[in-house]
C-alpha angles and dihedrals in degrees: 000000000000109000133179117205119192130188113231109234094340094183102050088040103061120116105232103191089052090045091051087058094049091049088045092052092045089049094045097052092043101110093195098052094099088056092057101041146004095226114103120221091260090059093046096051094049093052087050089054093045093054093042091051113020094038099039104102140122138191120231125170092342101313132100118231134188121217110238106190138042125347122313119254108246100027115126090223093055099078090049092050092046092054091049090055099040090048089057091043091056090049088054095047096055097036082087111083092206089089104034094101097032099061103063097177132017128176133160138197108188104305097345120096129194111195138170107211134184109263110265098022100076095095092045090053092050090051088050091054093047089050094059095073107008099172096050119015121058123179126208122203135221117185128198120275114206091343093305127109127178113227121175104309093334129090106209114209122198106216102180101291095345129094118213131180141204138160119302123219125181115233090247091059112129102184089237110158134159105306112240091231092058118120092256132118109271090238085068089057093045090047086059093054092046091042089056094048093049090050088052096043090049102045103031125090113220095264095054100043103084092051092052091050092054091050087053090053095050091047093050094050091048087058088052097258108154116251091230094054097047091049091049094045093044093046092048098047096047089051089052095045092048095048091052091228115157113267102210121090117219109268121242117240093230117059123182125185127199143155117285116244116171110251097011094062093048091054092049089051092055092049091048094062089053100044093042105245133116114246117206127182133209126208123247120244110287125224093251090057094054093044104045120095101182096103123080108253115215114231110254090242088059100048116109120222123036150136105244137191123216114200130202124207089239088066096257117138135198123199122205147146136228134180088214125068117296091239087058096048093045094053086055092054086048090044092059086048095053091042086058096048094047092050086045087055089045088051093050091044096247127158114263111225098164119103125237142081109330113255110248102177123084113279097241092047088052098047091046090054091049091056097042090055099050129034086193092062092043087054093050093046091050095043092042095237128147126219088268088071093058132078136175135218138177119250103179133346115229123162098187108091096215094050093044090058091048092051091045093055092049094051087047095053094043097049140059104253147152097232115138096224139018093254122246145258099065128106116230084236092073094047098085092040085053088063096059091071130058093213095103095049117104113206136187094059117154095242137322117259135185129209110211093167138025142141118311113292094027116117110192114201147168133192117222110211121206113273090239092052105122117233122224116227114250125343110335127209139196 
């Protein structure tokens, strides 16, 4: 009889302490372990324990929780621990001779088991499996119906003493796929077709393949795929699969990823084949991603990686970037200003009332270093302002260092500021093009100011945009 056994809630049911011992024994008996790592089995198991306990927390409704049982869903280590445990469970299950001749065939994929069991013994084997770890692991059973049994994506069909397979679809299947008119690259839509053909070719016996291909064609046409495109892709893919030729194309050394926009992306794709680079396209933010609120949102001041804007009450502005949080970077600017003021008081013989480590260097040296380190501090000193006159805001978030430097440079070039330079990472060839967009214009400033003079080393600057340059409402982001 064809039978399918399934472990209920495998990851969260794994007995971790027992599994640690299994892993230790496996590592301790591995003669090649010393050739692959300098860590001994004790160290490796301790690291696993740390990840499963100290690093096993999640945030829900403003509170933090720790999982007290089993391995966490989504952890990269959980499948590894599950495999170690299930292999050990299999060894214990067949250590008993009672089922050696009764289970004719036994194959497992993670927590799903396909077995051929002598008729009348499928329930007793289930009871045997459930008795191995009674407090943790529970198996469920599904028996063949009319000589048919679904297992994973396949429907196994018993034809006498021969097993045949075809594609299995759940009763709730709607044949709903990515609509052809959806705003996605054509390569993604072709990938859906080839993926369905690959599954049919790999799962279906010859007598079921034609029916499955017709079902694929009907489903795709219902999702607005052109019949001509479907027939062409299916035919080419079948020819490639039957020939046994390798599917992968040689990758280009240069890969460029950019947002997908209909028309532009196709032109870039054509150019990529001529110039010799691989063009990849990312999807834009979906409506679901913008509306969903189930993810924990990190406050703006705690987000790392951003282009920021420091404003002074006099109207001056400084644009910078940081891989840290904006609040941390702003404190560094304020710290330089406070250091300057403290050194200035020492130089004038005034009493120092601020806390902190006493300054040991010459006041003039400290003052010059503080101004050299921060253009914000230099402006505040020149303008006669205090830290209370300064405020900071986020212009845009960017975690990638190179892209962050490029954005900083564009924002500096497009907005009046007190920056000492125009940033780095941007070729001059892109500058004229950048003025065709309003994305880098920061609006809602108190007023614009130019610094034509200042202390040595400061370059006051402003940028006069053309009168017909459109202004975006509010603060814009890229």
